[in-house]
Short mmCIF file of C-alpha atoms in Angstrom, two decimals:
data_model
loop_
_atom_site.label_atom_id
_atom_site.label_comp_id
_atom_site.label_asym_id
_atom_site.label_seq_id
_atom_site.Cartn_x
_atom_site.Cartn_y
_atom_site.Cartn_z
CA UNK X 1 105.64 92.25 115.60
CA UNK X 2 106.79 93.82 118.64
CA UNK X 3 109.18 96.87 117.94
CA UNK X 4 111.89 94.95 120.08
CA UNK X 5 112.37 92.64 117.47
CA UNK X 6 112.07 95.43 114.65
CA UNK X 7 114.69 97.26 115.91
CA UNK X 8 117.12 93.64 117.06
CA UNK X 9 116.71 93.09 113.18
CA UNK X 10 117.67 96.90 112.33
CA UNK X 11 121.03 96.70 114.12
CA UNK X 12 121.89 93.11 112.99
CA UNK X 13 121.65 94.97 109.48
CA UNK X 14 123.01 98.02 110.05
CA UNK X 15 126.09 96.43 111.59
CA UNK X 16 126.11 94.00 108.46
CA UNK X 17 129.67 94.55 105.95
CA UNK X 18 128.24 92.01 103.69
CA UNK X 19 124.43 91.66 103.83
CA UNK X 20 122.82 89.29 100.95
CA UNK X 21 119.43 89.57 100.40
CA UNK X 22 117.34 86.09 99.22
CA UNK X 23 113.74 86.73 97.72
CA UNK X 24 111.24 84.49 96.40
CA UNK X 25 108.04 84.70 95.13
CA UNK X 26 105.87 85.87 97.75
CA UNK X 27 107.41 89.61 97.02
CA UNK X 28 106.05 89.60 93.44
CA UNK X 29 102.82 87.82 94.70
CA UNK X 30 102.19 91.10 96.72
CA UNK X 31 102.63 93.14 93.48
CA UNK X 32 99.97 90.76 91.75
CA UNK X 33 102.45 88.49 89.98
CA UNK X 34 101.05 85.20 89.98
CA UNK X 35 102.85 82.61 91.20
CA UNK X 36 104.56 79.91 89.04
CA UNK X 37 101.37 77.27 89.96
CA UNK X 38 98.89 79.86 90.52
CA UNK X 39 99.62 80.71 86.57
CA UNK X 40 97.60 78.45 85.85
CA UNK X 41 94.57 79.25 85.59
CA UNK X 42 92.28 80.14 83.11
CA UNK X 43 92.89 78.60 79.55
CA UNK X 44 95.82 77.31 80.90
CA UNK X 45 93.87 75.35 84.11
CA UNK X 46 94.21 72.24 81.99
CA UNK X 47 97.67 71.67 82.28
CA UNK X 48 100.48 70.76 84.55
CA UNK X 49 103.14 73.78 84.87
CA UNK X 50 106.16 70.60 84.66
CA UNK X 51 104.46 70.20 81.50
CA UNK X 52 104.94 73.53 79.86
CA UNK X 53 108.10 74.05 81.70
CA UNK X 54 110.67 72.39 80.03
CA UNK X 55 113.06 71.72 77.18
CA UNK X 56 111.24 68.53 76.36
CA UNK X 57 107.97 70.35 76.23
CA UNK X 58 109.30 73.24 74.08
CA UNK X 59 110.47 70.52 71.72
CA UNK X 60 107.19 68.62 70.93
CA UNK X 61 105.12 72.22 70.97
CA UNK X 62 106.93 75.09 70.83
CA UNK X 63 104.23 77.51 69.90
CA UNK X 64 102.31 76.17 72.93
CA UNK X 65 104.93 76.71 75.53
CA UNK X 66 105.78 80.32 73.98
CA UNK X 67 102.28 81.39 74.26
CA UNK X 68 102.46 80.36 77.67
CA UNK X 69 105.09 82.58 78.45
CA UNK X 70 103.77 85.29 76.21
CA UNK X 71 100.79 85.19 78.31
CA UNK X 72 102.76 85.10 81.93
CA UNK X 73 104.81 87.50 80.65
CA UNK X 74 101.56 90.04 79.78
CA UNK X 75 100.99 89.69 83.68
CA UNK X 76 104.23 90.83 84.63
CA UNK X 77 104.33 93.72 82.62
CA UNK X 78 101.14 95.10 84.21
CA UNK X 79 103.13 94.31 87.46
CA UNK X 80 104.66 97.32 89.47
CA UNK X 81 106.69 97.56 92.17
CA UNK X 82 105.61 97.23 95.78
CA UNK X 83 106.46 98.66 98.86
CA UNK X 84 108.92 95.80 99.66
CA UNK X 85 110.54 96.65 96.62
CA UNK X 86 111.48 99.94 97.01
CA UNK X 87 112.30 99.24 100.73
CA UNK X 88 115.02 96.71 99.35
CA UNK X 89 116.47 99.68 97.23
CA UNK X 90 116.41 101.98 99.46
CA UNK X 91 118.26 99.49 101.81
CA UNK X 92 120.99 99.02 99.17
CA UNK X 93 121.15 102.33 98.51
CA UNK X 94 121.89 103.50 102.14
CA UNK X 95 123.88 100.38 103.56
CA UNK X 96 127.33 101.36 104.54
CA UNK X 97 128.29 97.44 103.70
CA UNK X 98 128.19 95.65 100.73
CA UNK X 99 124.73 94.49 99.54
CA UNK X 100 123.93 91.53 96.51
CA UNK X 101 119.75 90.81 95.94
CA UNK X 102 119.87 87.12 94.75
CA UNK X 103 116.22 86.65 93.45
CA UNK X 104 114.29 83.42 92.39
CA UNK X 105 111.76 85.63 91.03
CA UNK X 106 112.15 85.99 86.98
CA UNK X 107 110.32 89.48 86.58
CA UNK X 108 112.49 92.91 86.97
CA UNK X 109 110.64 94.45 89.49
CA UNK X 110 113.09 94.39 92.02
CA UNK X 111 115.33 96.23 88.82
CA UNK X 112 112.26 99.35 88.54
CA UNK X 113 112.32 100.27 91.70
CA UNK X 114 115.97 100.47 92.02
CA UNK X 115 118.20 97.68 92.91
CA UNK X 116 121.31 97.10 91.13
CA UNK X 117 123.59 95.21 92.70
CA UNK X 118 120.94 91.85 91.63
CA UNK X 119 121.43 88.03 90.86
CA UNK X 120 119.24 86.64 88.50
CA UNK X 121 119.18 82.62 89.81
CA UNK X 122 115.94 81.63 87.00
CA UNK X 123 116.86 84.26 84.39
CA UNK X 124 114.34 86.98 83.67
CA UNK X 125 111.24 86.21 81.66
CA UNK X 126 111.38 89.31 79.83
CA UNK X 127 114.05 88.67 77.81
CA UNK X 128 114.38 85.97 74.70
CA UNK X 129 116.96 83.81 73.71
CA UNK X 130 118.07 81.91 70.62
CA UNK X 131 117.10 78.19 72.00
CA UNK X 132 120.22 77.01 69.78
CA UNK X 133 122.65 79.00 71.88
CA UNK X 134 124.39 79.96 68.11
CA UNK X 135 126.37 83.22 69.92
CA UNK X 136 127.12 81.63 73.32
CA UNK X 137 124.82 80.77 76.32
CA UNK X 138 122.79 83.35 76.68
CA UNK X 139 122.67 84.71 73.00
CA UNK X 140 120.06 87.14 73.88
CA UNK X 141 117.78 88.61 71.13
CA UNK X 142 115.97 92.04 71.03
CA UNK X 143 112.32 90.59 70.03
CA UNK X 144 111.71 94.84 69.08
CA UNK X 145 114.04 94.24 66.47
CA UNK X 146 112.43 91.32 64.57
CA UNK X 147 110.06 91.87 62.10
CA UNK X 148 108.09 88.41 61.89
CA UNK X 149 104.71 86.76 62.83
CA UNK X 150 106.21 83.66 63.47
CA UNK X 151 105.40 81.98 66.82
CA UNK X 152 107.78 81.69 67.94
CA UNK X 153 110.19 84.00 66.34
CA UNK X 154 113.42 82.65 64.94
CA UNK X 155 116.97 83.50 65.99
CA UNK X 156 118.06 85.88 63.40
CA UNK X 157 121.58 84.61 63.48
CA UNK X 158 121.13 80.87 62.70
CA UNK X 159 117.35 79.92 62.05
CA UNK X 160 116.77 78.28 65.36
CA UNK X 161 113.34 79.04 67.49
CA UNK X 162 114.17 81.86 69.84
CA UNK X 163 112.55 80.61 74.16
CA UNK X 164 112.01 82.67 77.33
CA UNK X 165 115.32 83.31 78.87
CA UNK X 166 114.32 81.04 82.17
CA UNK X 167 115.07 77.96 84.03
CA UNK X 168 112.99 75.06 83.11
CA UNK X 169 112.79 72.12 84.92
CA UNK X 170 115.23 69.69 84.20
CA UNK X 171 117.82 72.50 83.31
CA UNK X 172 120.69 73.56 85.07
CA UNK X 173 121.12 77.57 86.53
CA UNK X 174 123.06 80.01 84.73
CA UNK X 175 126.52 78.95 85.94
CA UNK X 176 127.68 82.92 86.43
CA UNK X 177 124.18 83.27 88.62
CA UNK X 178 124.90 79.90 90.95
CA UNK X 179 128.46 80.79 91.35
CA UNK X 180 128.01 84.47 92.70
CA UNK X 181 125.17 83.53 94.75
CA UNK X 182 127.40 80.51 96.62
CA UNK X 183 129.89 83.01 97.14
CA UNK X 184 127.80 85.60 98.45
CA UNK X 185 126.35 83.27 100.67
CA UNK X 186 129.22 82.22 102.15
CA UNK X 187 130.85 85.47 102.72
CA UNK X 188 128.09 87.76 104.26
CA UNK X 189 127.74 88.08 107.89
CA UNK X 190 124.06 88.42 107.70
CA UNK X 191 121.23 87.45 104.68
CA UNK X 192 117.93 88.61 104.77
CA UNK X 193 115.54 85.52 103.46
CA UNK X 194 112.41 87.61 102.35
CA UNK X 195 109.20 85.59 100.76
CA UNK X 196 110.63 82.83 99.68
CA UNK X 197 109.36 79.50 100.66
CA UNK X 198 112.85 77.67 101.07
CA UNK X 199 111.40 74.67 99.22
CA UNK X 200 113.30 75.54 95.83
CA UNK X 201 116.70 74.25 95.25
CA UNK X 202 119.82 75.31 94.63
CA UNK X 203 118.35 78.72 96.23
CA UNK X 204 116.90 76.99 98.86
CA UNK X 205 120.57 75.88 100.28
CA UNK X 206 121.93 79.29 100.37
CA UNK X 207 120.45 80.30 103.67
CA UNK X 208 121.67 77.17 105.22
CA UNK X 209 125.54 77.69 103.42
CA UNK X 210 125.22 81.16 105.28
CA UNK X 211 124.45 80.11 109.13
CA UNK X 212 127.35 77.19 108.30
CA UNK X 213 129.85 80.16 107.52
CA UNK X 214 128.60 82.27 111.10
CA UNK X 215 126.06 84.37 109.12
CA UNK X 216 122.95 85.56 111.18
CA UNK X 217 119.36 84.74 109.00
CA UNK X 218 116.45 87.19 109.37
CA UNK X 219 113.33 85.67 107.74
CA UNK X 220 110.25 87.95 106.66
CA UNK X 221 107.58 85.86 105.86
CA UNK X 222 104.20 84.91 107.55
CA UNK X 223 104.85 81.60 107.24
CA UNK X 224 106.44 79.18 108.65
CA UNK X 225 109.40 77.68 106.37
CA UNK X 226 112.54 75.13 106.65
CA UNK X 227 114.45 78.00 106.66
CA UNK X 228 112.83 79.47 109.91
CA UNK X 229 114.52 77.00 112.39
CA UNK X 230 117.76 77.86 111.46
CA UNK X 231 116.81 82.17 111.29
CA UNK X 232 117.87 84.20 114.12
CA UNK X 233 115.50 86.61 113.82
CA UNK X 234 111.85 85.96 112.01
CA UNK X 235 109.26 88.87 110.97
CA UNK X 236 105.85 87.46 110.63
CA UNK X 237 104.81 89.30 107.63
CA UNK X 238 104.33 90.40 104.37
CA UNK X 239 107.37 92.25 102.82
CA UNK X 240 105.61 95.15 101.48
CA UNK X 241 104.69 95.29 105.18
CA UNK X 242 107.06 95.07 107.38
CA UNK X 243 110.30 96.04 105.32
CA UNK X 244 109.53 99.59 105.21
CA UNK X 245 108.70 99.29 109.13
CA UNK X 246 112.51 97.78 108.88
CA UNK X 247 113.96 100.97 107.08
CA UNK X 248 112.96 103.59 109.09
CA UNK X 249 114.09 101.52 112.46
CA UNK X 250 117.54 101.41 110.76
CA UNK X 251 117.19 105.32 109.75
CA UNK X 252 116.26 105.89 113.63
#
C-alpha cells in the first residue's frame, strides 16, 4: 500500500461532512470471532448453519438452536477488540463531520472500544428476546435477572421461549436498523466499506445506494469484492492493519 494512496484516502475522509462507515465480518474475524460458517465446527460440524438459523428451526428444537447460540455467544465474549476497532473510534471521535458505523457483525465489539454513533443491521447476539414479541418487537429480557434452568428460558411476561436477539434467515431486519442505514447511505459524501464481503443483502446494497447519490467508496479489504469495482479508493488489507496506518495519515 503505497503511502500515496494512504494519504488520497486520509483527505477524502477528512474532507467527509457525512462519512458512514459499513463493516462486516472480516473485522471480528481478526479479533478471533468466528465467522457465521466457520461456527461450525466442532460438535456443531454436523449441521448446516440455514439449519440452525431460523424461525422454523427454533420451532421444531428450540433447545438445540439456543445452545447453538449459547455456544457462539461463549466465543464472542472471550472476543476483544482489535486494532481496527479502536481505529474506527478514534475516527468517530475526532471527525469534524458526522459519522454512523452500520455493522453486519452481531457482537459489541465495535461498542468496547468506543463507538457510539452504531447501527445494529443483524441485532446483537448478546442480548435475548421474548420470541412472542408480548411487549413490542424487540421486548428485550435481562437473562441476569431470571432465575431458571430452563433451556431456553421463558419470557417472564407471558410464558413464551425467550431467542437470540438476531436476524435469522428468512426474517426481515429490524425496520428502525434498515431505515437509518438507507438514509445514511444516501446522504454521506463518502462510506468507508471495511471487511465486509458485499455478498450479504440488504447491507450489501448500501455501498452501491451511496456511489448512486455522488458518494466516494473506500474499500479495506484484501480481497477482491463486488463492491471493489464501484470503490474509488481500495486498501488491500486487513483492518486492524491498515486503519490505524489511516488515522495517523489523517492526524498528519
Amino acid at each position: 500500500m503505497s503511502q500515496e494512496a494512504l494519504h488520497r484516502v486520509a483527505n477524502l475522509i477528512q474532507s467527509a461532512k457525512h462519512l458512514v462507515i459499513l463493516t462486516g465480518a472480516g473485522v471480528s474475524k481478526e479479533s478471533g470471532v468466528p465467522t457465521f460458517r466457520d461456527a461450525m465446527d466442532g460438535l456443531w460440524s454436523q449441521y448446516d448453519p440455514q439449519q440452525l438459523a431460523t424461525p422454523q428451526a427454533f420451532e421444531h428444537d428450540p433447545r438445540l438452536v439456543w445452545e447453538w447460540y449459547q455456544w457462539r455467544r461463549d466465543l464472542v465474549h472471550q472476543a476483544k477488540p482489535n486494532a481496527g476497532h479502536y481505529a474506527l473510534a478514534q475516527l468517530e471521535a475526532q471527525h469534524t463531520g458526522e459519522v454512523l458505523t452500520v455493522t453486519q457483525n452481531v457482537d459489541d465489539l465495535h461498542e468496547q472500544a468506543g463507538t457510539r454513533r452504531i447501527v445494529h443491521l443483524h441485532g446483537n447476539i448478546a442480548r435475548s428476546k421474548c420470541a412472542s414479541s408480548c411487549q413490542g418487537e424487540p421486548t428485550i429480557i435481562d437473562l441476569n435477572t431470571l432465575q431458571t434452568e430452563d433451556v431456553p428460558p421463558r419470557c417472564p411476561h407471558c410464558g413464551a421461549y425467550l431467542r437470540p436477539d438476531v436476524v435469522w434467515f428468512g426474517e426481515s431486519l429490524p425496520p428502525y436498523a434498515i431505515a437509518r442505514a438507507i438514509e445514511a447511505s444516501q446522504n454521506c459524501d463518502v462510506m468507508l466499506v471495511v471487511g465486509t464481503s458485499g455478498l450479504v443483502s440488504p447491507a450489501a446494497q448500501l455501498p452501491s445506494m451511496a456511489a448512486q447519490r455522488g458518494a466516494a467508496i473506500i474499500e479495506v479489504n484484501p480481497e477482491s469484492t463486488p463492491i471493489t469495482p464501484i470503490a474509488v479508493a481500495k486498501l488491500n488489507d486487513y483492518s486492524g492493519v491498515v486503519l490505524p496506518q489511516l488515522l495517523d495519515a489523517i492526524g498528519a
